[in-house]
Coordinates of C-alpha atoms in Angstrom, one line a residue:
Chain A
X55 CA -12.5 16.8 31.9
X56 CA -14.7 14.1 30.7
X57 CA -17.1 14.8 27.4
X58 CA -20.2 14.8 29.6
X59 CA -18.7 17.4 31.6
X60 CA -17.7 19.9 29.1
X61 CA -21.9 19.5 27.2
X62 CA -22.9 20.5 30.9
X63 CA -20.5 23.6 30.4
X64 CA -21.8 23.9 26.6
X65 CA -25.5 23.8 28.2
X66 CA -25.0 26.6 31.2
X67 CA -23.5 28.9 28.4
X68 CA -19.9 28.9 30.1
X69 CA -17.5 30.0 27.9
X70 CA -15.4 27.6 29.6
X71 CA -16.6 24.9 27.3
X72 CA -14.6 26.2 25.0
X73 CA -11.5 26.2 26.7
X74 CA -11.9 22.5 28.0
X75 CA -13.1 21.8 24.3
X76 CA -9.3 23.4 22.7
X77 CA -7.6 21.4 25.1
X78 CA -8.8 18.6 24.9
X79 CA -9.5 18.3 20.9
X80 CA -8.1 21.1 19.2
X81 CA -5.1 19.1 17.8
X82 CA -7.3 16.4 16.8
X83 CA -9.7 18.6 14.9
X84 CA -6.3 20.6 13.3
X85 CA -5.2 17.1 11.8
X86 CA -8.9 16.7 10.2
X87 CA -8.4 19.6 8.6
X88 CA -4.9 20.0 7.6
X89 CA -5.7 16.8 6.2
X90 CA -8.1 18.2 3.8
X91 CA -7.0 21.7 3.5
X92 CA -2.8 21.4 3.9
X93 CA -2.8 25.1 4.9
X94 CA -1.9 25.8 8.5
X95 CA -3.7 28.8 8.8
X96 CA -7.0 27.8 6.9
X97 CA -6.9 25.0 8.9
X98 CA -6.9 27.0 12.1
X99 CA -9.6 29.0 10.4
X100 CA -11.5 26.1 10.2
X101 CA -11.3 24.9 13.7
X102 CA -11.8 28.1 15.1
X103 CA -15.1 28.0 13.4
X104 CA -16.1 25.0 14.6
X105 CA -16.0 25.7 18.5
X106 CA -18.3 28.6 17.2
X107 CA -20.7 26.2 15.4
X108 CA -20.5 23.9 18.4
X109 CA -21.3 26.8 20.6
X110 CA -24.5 27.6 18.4
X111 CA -25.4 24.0 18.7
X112 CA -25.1 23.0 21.8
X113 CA -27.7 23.3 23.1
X114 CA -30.6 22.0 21.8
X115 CA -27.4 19.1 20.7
X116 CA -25.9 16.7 23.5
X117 CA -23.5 14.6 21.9
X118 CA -22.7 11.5 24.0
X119 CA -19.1 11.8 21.7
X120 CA -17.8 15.3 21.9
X121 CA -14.9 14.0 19.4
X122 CA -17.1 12.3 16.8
X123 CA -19.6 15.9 17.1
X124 CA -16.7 18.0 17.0
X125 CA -14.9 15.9 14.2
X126 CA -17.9 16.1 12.2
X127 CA -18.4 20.0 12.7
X128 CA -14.8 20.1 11.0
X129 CA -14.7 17.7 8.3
X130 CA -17.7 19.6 7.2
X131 CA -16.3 22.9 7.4
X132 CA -12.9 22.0 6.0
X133 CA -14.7 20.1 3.1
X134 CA -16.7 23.3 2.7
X135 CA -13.9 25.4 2.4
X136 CA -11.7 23.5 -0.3
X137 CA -14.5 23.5 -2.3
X138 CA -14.8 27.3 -2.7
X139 CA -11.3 27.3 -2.3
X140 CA -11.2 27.0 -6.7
X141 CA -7.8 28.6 -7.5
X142 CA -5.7 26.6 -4.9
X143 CA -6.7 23.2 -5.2
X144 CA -3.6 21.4 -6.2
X145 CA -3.4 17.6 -7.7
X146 CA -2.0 15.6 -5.4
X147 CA -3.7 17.0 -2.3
X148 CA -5.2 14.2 0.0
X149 CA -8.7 15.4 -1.2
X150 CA -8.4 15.4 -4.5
X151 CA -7.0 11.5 -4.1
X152 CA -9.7 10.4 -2.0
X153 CA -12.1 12.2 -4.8
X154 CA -10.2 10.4 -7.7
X155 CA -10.5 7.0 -6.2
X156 CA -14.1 7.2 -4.9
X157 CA -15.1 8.5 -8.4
X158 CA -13.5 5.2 -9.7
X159 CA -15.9 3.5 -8.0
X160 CA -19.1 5.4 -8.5
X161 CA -18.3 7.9 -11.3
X162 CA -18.4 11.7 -11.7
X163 CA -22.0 12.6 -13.2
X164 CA -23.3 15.7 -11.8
X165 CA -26.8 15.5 -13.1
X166 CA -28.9 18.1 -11.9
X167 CA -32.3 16.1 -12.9
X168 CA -30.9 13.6 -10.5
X169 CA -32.0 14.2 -7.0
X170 CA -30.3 11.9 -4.8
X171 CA -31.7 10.8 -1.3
X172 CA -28.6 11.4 0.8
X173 CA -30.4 10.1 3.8
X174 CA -30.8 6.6 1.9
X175 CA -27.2 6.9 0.6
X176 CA -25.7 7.8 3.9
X177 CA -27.8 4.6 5.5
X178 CA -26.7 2.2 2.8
X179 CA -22.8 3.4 3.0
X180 CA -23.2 2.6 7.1
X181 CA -25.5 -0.8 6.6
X182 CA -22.2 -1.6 3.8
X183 CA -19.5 -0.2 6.7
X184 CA -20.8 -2.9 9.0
X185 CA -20.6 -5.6 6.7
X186 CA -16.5 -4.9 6.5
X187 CA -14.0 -6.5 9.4
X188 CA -13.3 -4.1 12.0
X189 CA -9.4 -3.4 10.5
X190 CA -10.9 -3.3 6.9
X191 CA -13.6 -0.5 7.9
X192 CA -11.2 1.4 9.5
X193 CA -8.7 1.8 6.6
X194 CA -11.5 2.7 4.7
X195 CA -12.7 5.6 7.4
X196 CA -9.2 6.8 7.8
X197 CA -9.0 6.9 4.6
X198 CA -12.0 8.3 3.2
X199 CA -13.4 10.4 6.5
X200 CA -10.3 11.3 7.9
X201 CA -8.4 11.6 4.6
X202 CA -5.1 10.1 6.3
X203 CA -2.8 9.4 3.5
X204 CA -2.2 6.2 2.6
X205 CA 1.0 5.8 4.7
X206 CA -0.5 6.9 7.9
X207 CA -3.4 4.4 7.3
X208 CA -1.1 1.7 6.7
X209 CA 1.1 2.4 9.7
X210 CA -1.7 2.4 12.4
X211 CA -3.3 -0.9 10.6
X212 CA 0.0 -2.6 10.8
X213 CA 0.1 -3.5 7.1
X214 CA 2.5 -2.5 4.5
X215 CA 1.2 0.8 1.8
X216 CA 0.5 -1.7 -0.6
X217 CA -1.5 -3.7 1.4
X218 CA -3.4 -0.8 2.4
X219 CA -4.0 0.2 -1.0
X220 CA -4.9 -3.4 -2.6
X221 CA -7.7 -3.5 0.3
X222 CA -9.0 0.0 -0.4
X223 CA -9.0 -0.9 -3.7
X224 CA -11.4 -4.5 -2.4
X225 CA -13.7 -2.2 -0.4
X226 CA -14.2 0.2 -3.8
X227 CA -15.1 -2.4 -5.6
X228 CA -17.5 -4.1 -3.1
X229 CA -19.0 -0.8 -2.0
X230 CA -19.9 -0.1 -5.6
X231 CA -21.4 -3.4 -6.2
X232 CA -23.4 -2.7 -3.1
X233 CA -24.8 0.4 -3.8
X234 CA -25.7 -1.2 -7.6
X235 CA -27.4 -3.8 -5.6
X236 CA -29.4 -1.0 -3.6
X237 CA -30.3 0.5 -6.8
X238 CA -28.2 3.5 -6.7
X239 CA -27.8 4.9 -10.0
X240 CA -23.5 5.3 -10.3
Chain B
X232 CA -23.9 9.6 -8.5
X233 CA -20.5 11.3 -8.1
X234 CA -17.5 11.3 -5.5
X235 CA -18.5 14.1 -3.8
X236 CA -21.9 13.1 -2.7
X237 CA -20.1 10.0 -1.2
X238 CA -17.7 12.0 1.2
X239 CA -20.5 13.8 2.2
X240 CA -22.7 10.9 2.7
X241 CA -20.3 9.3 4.9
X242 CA -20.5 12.4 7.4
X243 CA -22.9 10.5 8.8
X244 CA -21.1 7.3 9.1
X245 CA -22.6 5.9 12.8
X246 CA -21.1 7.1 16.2
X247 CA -19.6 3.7 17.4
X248 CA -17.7 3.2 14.0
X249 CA -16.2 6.3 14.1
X250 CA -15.1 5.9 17.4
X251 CA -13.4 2.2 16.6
X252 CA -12.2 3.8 13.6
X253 CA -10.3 6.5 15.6
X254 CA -9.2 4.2 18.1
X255 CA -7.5 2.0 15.6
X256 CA -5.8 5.5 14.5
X257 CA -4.1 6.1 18.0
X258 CA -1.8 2.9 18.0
X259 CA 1.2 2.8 17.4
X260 CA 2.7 0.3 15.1
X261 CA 6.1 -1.4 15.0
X262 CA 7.8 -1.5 11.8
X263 CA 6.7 -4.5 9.1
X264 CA 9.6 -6.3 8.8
X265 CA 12.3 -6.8 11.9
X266 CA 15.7 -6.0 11.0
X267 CA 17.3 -9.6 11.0
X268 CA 21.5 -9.9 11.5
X269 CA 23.0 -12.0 8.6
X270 CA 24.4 -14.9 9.8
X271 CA 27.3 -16.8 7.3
X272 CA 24.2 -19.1 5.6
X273 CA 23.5 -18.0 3.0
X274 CA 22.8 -19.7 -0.2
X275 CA 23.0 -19.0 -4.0
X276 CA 21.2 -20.0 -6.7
X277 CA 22.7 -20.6 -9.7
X278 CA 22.2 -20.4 -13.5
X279 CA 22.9 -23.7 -15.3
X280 CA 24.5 -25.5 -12.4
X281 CA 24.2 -25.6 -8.5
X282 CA 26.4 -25.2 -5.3
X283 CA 25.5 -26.2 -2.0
X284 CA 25.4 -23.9 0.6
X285 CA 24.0 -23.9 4.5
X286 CA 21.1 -22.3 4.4
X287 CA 18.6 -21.0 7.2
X288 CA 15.3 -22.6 7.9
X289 CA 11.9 -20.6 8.1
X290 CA 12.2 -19.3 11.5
X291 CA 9.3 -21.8 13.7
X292 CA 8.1 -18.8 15.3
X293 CA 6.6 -17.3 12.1
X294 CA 5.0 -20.8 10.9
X295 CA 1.7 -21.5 11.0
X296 CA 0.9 -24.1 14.0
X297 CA 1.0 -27.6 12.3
X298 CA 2.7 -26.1 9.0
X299 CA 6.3 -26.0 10.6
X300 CA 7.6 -27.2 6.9
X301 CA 4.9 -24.7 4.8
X302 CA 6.2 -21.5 3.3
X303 CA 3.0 -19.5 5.3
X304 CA 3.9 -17.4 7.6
X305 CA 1.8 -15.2 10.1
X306 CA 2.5 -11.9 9.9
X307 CA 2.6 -9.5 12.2
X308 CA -1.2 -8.1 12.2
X309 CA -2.0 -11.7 12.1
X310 CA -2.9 -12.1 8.2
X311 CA -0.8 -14.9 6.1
X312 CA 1.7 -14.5 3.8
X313 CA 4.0 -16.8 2.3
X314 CA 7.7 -16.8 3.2
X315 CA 10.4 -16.8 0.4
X316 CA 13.7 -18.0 2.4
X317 CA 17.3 -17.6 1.5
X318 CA 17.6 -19.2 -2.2
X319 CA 19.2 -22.3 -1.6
X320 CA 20.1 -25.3 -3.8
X321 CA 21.1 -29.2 -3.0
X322 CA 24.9 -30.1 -4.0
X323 CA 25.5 -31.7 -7.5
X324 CA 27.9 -33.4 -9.0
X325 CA 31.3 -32.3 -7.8
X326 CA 34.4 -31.2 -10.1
X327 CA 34.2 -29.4 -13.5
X328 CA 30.7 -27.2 -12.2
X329 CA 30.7 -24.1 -14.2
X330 CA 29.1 -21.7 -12.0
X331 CA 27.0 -18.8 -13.2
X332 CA 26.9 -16.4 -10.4
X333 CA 24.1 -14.6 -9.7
X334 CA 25.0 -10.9 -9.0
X335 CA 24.5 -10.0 -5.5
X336 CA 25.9 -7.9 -2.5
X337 CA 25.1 -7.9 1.1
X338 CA 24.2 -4.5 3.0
X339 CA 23.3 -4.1 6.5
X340 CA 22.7 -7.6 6.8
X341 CA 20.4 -8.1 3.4
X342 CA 21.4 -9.9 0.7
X343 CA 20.5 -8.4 -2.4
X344 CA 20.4 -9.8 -5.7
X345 CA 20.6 -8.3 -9.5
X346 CA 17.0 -8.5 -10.7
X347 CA 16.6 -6.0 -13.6
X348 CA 18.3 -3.3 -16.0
X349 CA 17.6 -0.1 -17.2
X350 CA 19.1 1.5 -20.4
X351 CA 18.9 5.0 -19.4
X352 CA 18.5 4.8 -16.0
X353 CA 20.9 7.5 -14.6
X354 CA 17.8 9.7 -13.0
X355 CA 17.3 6.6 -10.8
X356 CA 21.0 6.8 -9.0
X357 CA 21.0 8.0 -5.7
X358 CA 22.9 8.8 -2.7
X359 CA 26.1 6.2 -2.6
X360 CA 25.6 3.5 0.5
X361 CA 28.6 1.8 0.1
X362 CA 30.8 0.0 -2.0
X363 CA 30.6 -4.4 -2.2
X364 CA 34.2 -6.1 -2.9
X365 CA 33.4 -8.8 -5.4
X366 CA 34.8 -11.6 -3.4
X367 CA 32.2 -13.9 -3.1
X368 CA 32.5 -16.9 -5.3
X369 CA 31.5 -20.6 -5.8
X370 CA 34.7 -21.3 -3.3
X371 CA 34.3 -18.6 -0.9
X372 CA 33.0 -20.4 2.8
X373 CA 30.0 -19.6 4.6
X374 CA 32.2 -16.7 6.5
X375 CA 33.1 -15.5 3.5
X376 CA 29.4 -13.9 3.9
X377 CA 30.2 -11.1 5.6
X378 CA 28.5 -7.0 5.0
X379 CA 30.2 -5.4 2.2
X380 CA 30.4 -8.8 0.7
X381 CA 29.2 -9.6 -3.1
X382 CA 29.3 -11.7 -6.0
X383 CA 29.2 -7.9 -7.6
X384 CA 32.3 -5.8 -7.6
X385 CA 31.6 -1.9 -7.1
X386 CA 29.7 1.2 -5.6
X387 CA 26.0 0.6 -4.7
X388 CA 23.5 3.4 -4.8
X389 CA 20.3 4.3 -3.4
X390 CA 17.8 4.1 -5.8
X391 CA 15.6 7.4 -6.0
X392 CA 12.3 7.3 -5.0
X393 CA 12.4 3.9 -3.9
X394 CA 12.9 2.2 0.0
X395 CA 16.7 1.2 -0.4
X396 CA 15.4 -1.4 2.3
X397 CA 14.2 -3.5 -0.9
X398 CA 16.0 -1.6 -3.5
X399 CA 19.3 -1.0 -5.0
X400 CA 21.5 0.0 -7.9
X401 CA 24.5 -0.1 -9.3
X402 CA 26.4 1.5 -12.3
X403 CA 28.3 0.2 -15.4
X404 CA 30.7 1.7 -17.2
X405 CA 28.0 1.9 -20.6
X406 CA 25.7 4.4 -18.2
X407 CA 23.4 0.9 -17.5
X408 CA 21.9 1.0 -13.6
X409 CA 21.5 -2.7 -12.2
X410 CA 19.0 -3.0 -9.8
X411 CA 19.1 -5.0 -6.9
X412 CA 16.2 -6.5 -5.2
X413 CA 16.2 -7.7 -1.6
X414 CA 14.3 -10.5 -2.5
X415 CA 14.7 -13.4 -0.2
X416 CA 13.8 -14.1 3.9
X417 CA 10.8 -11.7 2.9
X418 CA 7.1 -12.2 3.7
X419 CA 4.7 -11.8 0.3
X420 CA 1.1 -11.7 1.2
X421 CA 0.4 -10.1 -1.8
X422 CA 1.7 -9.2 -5.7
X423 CA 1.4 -5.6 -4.5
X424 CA 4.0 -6.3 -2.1
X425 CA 6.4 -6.7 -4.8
X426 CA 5.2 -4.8 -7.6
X427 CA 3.5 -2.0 -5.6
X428 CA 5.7 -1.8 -2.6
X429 CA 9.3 -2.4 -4.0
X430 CA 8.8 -1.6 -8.0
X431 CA 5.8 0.8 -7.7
X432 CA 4.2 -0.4 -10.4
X433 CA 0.8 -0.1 -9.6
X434 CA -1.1 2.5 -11.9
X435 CA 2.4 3.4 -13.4
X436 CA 2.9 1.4 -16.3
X437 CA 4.0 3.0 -19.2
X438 CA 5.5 0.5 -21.8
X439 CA 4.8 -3.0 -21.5
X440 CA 5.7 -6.2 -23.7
X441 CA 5.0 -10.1 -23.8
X442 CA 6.8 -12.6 -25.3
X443 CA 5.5 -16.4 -25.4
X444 CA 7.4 -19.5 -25.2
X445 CA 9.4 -19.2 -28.7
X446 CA 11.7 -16.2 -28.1
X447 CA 10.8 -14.3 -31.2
X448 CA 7.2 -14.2 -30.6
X449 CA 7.5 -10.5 -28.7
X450 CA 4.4 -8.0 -28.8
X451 CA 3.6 -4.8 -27.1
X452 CA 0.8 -4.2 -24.9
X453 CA -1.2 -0.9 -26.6
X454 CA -4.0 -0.7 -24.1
X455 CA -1.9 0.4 -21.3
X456 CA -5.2 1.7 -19.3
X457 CA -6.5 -1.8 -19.2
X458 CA -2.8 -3.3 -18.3
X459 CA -2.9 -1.2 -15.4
X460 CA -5.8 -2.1 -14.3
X461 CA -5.5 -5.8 -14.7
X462 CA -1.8 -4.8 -12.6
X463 CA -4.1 -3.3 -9.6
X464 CA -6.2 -6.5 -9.4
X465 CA -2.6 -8.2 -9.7
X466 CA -1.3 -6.5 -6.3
X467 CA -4.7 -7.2 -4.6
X468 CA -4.2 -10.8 -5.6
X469 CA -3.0 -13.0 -2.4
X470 CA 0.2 -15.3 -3.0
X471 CA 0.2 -18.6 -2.9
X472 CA 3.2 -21.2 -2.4
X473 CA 3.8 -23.2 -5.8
X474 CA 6.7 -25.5 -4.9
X475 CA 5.2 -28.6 -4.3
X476 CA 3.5 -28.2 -7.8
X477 CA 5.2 -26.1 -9.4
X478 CA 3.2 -25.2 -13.0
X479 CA 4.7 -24.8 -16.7
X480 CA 5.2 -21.1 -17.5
X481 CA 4.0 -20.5 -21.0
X482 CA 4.7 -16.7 -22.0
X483 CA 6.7 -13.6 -19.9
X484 CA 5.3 -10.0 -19.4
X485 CA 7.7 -7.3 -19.0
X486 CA 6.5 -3.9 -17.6
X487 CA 8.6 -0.7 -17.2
X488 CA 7.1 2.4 -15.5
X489 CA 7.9 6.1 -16.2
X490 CA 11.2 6.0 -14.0
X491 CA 12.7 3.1 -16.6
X492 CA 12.3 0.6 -13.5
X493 CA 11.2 -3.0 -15.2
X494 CA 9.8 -6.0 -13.8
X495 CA 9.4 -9.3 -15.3
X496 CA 6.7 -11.5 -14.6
X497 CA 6.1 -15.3 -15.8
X498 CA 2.5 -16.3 -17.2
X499 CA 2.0 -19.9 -16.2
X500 CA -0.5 -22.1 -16.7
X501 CA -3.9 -22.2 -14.9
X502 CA -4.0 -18.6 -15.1
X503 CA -1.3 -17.8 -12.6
X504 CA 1.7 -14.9 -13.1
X505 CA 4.7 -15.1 -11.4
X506 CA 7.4 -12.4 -10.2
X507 CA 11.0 -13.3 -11.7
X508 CA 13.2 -13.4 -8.7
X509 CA 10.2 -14.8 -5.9
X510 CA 10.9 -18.5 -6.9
X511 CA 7.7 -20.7 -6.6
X512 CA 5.4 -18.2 -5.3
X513 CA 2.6 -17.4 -7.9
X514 CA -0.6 -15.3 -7.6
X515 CA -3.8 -16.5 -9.2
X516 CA -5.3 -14.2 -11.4
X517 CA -6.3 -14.9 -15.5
X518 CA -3.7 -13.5 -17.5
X519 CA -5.4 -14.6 -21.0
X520 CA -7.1 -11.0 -21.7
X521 CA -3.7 -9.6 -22.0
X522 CA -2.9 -11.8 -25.3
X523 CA -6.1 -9.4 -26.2
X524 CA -4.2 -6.3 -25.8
X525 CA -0.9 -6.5 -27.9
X526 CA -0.3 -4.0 -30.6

């Protein structure tokens, strides 16, 4: 069923949207959290919650991508959920990688004076995303929004681990000289 | 600013790029580097002296258009590297050669050659592959290069924790593990191939130590966090093909990470480092603050 098809469902309150949701994305939305969460059942958990949030959503929502909406609805609620997760979060874990090497390039500083506009941050990341080469920006979305490991990023790119890594490494770099340039405090 | 409010910021990364994004995460890849038979040419390079051997030319396929005779090759996802072929060597002179033979074997169809030792290396020895005969010599002909072949005499072992598709080892009788490097009719595009990929270096050095010219002048590298770091931008750093101006190598930098695995690299001049065992390929990257960081 196409993605405009299953909204309608979504909008006429048929429980059906659900179904033709599972089906169609539920393995998709498992590896977005299992990559985050690397625990089978809190990753069902997760996705389980988010054909609920979807459902409380949808309407007044019509997402033209029901991937990208769903995907989101996940990688929210997984990210969510490691966070309160305190006593299990192991080194290692893709999270805490993806954590350690973004903090390299904009540092850890939790001040609470500082409020930061995450509407201006979010549009600078996207005006810096679509500066990159199509294969560069997707390393760095599998990487960083999907939390692929660095393998699975270098596989579907075609390039070796290292490669993968020396260009994630680029993009840090440039993305933190961007956001300097943009006057983001890091 | 911290981490976490970036992964949240890029929740809301725009539609269309998450959609490419994900698109690009649905192919399927074919491995890196095709599997190529060994045919009998095969060259060696020797210490001191040289032997002439057949060797096989840069396949045309993988040249650049107009660079059928440059090292670049495209590789598969279109991006350049450059091509280290078989090591081979002109003939010289003819009688009374004394031949140093490198150490090398040959297993499923790669040649491998000796490229480093480690004292205490016995955590590193892996599952056994195979065992090379020690027949190959200065006399042996071209289909004397056969699999199981070698320079080396003895078992070879997988080395743990590493691809045995570059890496290798064997064992002496003193507890040393020889490691052997597939390091020829290999694509570079960049140091982290090499140091990253095969030696996994990046981010892991734990002991590292530069001599200059004159062979007593040895230091050790105390600021090991900036050595790594100046080893990430290393990896990052595209090859480049030296042989047609090949540049005088003024001072050698040896790194070790926490498995005992060491790598030697060649400081020439200009600002360019060099991997022993790559030949004339060199990566351009200014390796003067290191003389900054020695003990």
């Amino acid at each position: 069923m196409e993605d405009k098809q299953i909204v309608e469902l979504f909008w006429q309150r048929d429980p059906e949207a659900i179904a033709q949701s599972q089906g169609k994305y539920h393995s998709y939305l498992s590896k977005i959290a299992y990559n985050v969460l690397s625990d089978e059942e809190d990753s069902q958990e997760v996705v389980n919650d988010t054909y609920f949030r979807a459902w409380n959503s949808i309407p007044p929502q019509r997402p033209s991508r029901l991937s990208v909406y769903l995907g989101r609805l996940t990688r929210h609620g997984a990210i969510d959920r490691y966070r309160k997760r305190t006593s299990q979060k192991r080194q290692g874990d893709a999270y805490t990688l993806c954590l350690e090497e973004l903090e390299a390039c904009c540092g850890t500083a939790h001040d609470p004076q500082q409020i930061l506009d995450a509407q201006q941050l979010a549009q600078a990341i996207n005006q810096f995303l679509h500066t990159l080469k199509p294969q560069t920006r997707a390393m760095f979305l599998g990487r960083y929004y999907f939390f692929d490991s660095l393998k699975e990023v270098a596989r579907y790119c075609g390039v070796s681990e290292s490669k993968a890594k020396s260009t994630l490494y680029r993009v840090r770099k440039d993305l933190k000289e961007y956001l300097k340039q943009e006057g983001f405090d890091l | 600013m911290n981490g976490e409010q970036l992964l949240d910021a890029l929740e809301q990364v725009d539609e269309e790029l998450l959609v490419e994004a994900d698109r690009v995460r649905q192919r399927r890849k074919k491995a890196r580097w095709p599997f190529i038979p060994l045919a009998a040419c095969l060259c060696l390079v020797v210490a001191g002296a040289m032997i002439a051997q057949p060797w096989r030319s840069v396949p045309q396929s993988n040249s650049l258009p107009g660079k059928a005779e440059s090292n670049q090759a495209e590789t598969e996802n279109g991006s350049v590297g450059v091509y280290v072929p078989p090591m081979e060597v002109p003939m010289e002179g003819d009688a009374q050669i004394e031949a140093d033979l490198l150490s090398f074997f040959i297993y499923q169809g790669r040649l491998y050659v000796e490229c480093s030792r480690a004292q205490n290396g016995a955590g590193l020895v892996g599952e056994k592959l195979g065992t090379s005969n020690g027949r190959i010599d200065e006399w042996t002909p071209d289909s004397g290069y056969v699999e199981g072949s070698g320079t080396a005499w003895g078992d070879f072992y997988a080395v743990n924790g590493y691809d045995p598709a570059h890496l290798l080892c064997m064992t002496w009788e003193d507890g040393t593990v020889a490691l052997y490097w597939n390091n020829n009719d290999i694509t570079v595009e960049t140091a982290g191939d090499v140091l990253d990929e095969v030696f996994h270096m990046s981010g892991q050095v734990v002991k590292a130590t530069m001599r200059g010219a004159d062979v007593e002048d040895v230091a050790e590298i105390s600021r090991l966090d900036d050595l790594n770091a100046w080893v990430e931008e290393l990896c990052a750093t595209p090859a480049q093909w030296d042989g047609d101006s090949p540049s005088e190598v003024l001072g050698y930098l040896y790194l070790e990470n926490q498995d005992g695995v060491t790598v030697e690299l060649a400081l020439h001049e200009g600002g360019k480092a060099g991997i022993y065992g790559l030949g004339e390929v060199s990566f351009q990257l200014d390796w003067m603050p290191l003389t900054h960081w020695k003990a």
